[in-house]
Coordinates of C-alpha atoms in Angstrom, one line a residue:
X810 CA -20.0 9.2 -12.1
X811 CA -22.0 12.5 -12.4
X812 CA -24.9 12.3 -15.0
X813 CA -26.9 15.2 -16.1
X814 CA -30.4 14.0 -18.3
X815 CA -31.9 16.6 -20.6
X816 CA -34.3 17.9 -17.9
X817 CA -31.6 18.7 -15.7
X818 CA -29.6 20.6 -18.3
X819 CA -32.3 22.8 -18.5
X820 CA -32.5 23.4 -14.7
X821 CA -29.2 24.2 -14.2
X822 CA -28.1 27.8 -13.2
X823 CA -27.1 29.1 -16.5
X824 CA -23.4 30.2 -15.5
X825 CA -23.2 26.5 -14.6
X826 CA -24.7 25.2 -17.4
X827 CA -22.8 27.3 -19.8
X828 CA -19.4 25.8 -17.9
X829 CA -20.6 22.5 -18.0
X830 CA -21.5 22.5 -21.8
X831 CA -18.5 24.2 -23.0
X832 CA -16.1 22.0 -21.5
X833 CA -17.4 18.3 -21.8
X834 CA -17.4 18.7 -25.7
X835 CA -13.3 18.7 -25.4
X836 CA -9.9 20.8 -25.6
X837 CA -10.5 23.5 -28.4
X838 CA -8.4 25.6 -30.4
X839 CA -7.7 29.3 -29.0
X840 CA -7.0 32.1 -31.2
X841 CA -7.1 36.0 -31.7
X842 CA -8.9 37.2 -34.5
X843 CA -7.9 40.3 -36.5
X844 CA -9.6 43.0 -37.9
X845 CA -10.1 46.7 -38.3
X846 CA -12.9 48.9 -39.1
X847 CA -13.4 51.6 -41.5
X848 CA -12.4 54.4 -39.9
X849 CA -9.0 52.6 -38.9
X850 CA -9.7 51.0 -35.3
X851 CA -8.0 48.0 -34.6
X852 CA -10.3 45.1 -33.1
X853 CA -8.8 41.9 -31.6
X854 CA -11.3 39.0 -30.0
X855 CA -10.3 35.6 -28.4
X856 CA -12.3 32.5 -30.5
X857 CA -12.8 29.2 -29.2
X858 CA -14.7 27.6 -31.9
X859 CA -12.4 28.1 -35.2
X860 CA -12.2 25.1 -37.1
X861 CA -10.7 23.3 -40.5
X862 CA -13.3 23.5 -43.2
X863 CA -11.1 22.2 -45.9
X864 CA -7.8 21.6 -47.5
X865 CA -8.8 22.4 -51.1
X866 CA -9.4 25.0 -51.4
X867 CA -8.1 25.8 -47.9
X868 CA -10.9 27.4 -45.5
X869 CA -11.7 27.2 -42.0
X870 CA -14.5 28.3 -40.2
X871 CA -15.8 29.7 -36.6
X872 CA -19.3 30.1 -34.9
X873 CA -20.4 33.9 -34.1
X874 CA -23.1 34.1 -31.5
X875 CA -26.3 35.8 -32.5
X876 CA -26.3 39.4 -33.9
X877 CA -28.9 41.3 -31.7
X878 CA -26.3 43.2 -30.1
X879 CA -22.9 44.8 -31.5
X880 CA -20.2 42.6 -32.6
X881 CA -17.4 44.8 -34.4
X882 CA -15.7 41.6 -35.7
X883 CA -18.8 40.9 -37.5
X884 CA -19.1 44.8 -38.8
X885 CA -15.6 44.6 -39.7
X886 CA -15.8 41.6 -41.7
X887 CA -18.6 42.6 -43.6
X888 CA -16.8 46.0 -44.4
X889 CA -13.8 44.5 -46.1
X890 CA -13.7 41.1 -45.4
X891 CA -9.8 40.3 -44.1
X892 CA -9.2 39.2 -41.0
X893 CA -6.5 37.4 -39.3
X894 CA -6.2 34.2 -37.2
X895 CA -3.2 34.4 -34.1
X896 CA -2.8 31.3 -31.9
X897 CA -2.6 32.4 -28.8
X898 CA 0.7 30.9 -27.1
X899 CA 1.7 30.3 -23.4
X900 CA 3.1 34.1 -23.3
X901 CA 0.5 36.0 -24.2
X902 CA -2.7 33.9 -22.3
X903 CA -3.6 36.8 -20.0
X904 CA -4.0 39.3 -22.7
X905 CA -5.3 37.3 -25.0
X906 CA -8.5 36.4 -22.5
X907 CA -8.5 39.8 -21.5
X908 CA -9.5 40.8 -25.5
X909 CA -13.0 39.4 -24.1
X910 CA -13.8 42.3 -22.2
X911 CA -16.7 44.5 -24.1
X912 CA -14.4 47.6 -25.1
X913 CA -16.0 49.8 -26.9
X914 CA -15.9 50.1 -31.0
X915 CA -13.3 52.9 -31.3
X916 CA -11.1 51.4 -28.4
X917 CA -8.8 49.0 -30.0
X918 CA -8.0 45.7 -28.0
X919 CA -4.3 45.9 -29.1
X920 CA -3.9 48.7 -27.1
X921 CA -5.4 47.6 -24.0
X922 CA -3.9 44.5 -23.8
X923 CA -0.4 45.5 -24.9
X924 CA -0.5 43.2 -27.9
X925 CA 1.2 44.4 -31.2
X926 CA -0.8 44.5 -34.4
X927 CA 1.6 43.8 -37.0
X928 CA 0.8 44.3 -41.1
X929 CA 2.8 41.7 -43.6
X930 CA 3.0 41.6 -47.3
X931 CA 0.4 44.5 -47.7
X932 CA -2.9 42.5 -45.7
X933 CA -5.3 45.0 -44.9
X934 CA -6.1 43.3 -41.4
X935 CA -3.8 43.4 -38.2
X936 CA -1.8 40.2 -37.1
X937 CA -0.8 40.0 -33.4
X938 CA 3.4 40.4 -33.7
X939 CA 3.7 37.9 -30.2
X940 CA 1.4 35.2 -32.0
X941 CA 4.1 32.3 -33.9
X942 CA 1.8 30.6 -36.1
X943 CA -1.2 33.2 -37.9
X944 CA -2.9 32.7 -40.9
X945 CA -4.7 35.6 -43.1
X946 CA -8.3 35.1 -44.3
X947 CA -10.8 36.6 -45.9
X948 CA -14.5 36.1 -45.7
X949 CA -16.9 34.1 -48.1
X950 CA -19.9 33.4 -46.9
X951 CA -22.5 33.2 -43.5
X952 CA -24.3 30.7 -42.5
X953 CA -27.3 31.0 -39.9
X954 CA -27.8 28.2 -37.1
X955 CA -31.3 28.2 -37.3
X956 CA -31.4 26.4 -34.0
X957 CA -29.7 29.1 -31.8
X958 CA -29.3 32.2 -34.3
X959 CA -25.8 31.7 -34.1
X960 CA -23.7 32.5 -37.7
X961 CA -20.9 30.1 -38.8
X962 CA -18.8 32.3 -41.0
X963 CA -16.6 30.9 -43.8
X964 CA -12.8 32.7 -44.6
X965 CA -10.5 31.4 -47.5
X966 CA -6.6 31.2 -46.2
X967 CA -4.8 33.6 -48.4
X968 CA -1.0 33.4 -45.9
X969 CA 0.2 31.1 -43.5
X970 CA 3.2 32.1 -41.1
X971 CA 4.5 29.7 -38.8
X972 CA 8.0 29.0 -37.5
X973 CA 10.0 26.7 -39.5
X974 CA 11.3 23.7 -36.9
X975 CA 7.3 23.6 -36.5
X976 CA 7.0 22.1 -39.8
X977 CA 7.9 18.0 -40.8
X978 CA 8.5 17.0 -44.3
X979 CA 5.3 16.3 -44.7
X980 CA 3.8 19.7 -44.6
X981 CA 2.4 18.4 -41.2
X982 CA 2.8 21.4 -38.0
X983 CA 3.4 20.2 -35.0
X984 CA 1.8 23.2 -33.0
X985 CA 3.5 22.4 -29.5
X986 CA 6.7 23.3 -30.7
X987 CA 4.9 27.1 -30.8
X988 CA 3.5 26.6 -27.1
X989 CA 0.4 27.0 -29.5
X990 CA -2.4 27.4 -26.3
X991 CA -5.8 25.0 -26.3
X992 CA -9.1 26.7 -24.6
X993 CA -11.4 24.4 -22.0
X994 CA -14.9 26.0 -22.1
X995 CA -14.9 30.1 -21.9
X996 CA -11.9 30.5 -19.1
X997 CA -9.4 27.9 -19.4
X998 CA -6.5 27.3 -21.0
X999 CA -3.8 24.7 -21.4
X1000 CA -0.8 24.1 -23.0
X1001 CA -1.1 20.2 -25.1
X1002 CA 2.0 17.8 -25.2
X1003 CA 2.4 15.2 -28.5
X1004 CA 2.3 12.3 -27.5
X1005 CA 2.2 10.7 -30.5
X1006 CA 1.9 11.0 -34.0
X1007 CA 0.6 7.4 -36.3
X1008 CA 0.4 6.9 -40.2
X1009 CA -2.6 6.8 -41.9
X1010 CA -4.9 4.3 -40.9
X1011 CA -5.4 1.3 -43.1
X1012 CA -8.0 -2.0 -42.6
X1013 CA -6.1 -4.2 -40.0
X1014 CA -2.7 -2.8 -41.1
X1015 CA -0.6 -0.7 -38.1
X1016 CA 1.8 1.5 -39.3
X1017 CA 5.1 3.0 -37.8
X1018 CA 5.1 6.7 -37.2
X1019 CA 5.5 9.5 -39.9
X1020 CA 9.3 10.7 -40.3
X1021 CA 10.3 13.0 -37.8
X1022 CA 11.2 16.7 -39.5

């Protein structure tokens, strides 16, 4: 077994240890994040790090790295604060990592990368058309990491879209019926099977399955 102690983290080659850290933490989720600036420009960025904040009121969250140089998703936000959240799925994986490039501000992503930005029920920001599941946001607050100068931003859900044989009776989404994409560290990506799902767990009580949809 390999074993890396605190002193030889911070020996490492830092393309090394920037691989190493971001993909022994786990699978995460992989999305495309919408937005558009003020004089119209269409931005799109792949995220690795949005999370669930909360079901009520519903919010998730997602780590921006530090603001000494540009980030237009960051410039967009704070200009009207929509965005949009796009799993990326099995079809799109190439453009999607390719929204990582550094384009510059008034070059939209969408355009690039051949992906379709798509308006629905009058949303301000862009949702990717080829994405099955996306969720509109809009931000509510910033919080600095103090220990890297990173920001974890806060959105509110305002619209969910997803397919409907991705949905149980429950309300539960079962995201590989999408071909919904998960990210290993900054370059890879892979496509997660169910293997199963169990009821809520209980002191020294197993329970059967939830109802298929």
């Amino acid at each position: 077994m390999l074993y890396y102690s605190k002193s030889d983290l911070e020996n490492l080659p830092t393309r090394f240890k920037s691989n190493l850290i971001n993909s022994c933490t786990g699978y995460k989720s992989c999305n495309l994040l919408g937005t558009i600036s003020e004089k119209g420009v269409t931005n799109l960025a792949i995220f690795n790090s949005i999370m669930h904040i909360g079901s009520n009121p519903p919010l998730l969250g997602f780590i921006l790295r530090p603001l000494t140089v540009k980030r237009d998703t960051y410039e967009n936000l704070m200009l009207n604060g929509d965005f949009t959240v796009n799993h990326v799925n099995k079809s799109i994986i190439k453009s999607a990592h390719q929204t990582s490039a550094n384009y510059e501000k008034e070059i939209s992503e969408f355009e690039k990368t051949g992906l379709t930005a798509e308006y629905l029920d009058g949303f301000s920001a862009p949702y990717v058309g080829e994405s099955t599941i996306k969720l509109g946001c809009r931000y509510e607050n910033a919080y600095e990491i103090k220990e890297n100068g990173c920001l974890l931003i806060i959105g509110s859900i305002l619209h969910i879209y997803l397919p409907k044989e991705t949905q149980h009776k429950d309300g539960w989404v079962q995201l590989d019926k999408a071909q919904s994409i998960s990210a290993i560290g900054l370059d890879g990506y892979a496509l997660p099977e169910l293997l199963t799902r169990l009821a809520y767990a209980r002191p020294d009580k197993f329970e059967d399955t939830p109802d298929e949809p």
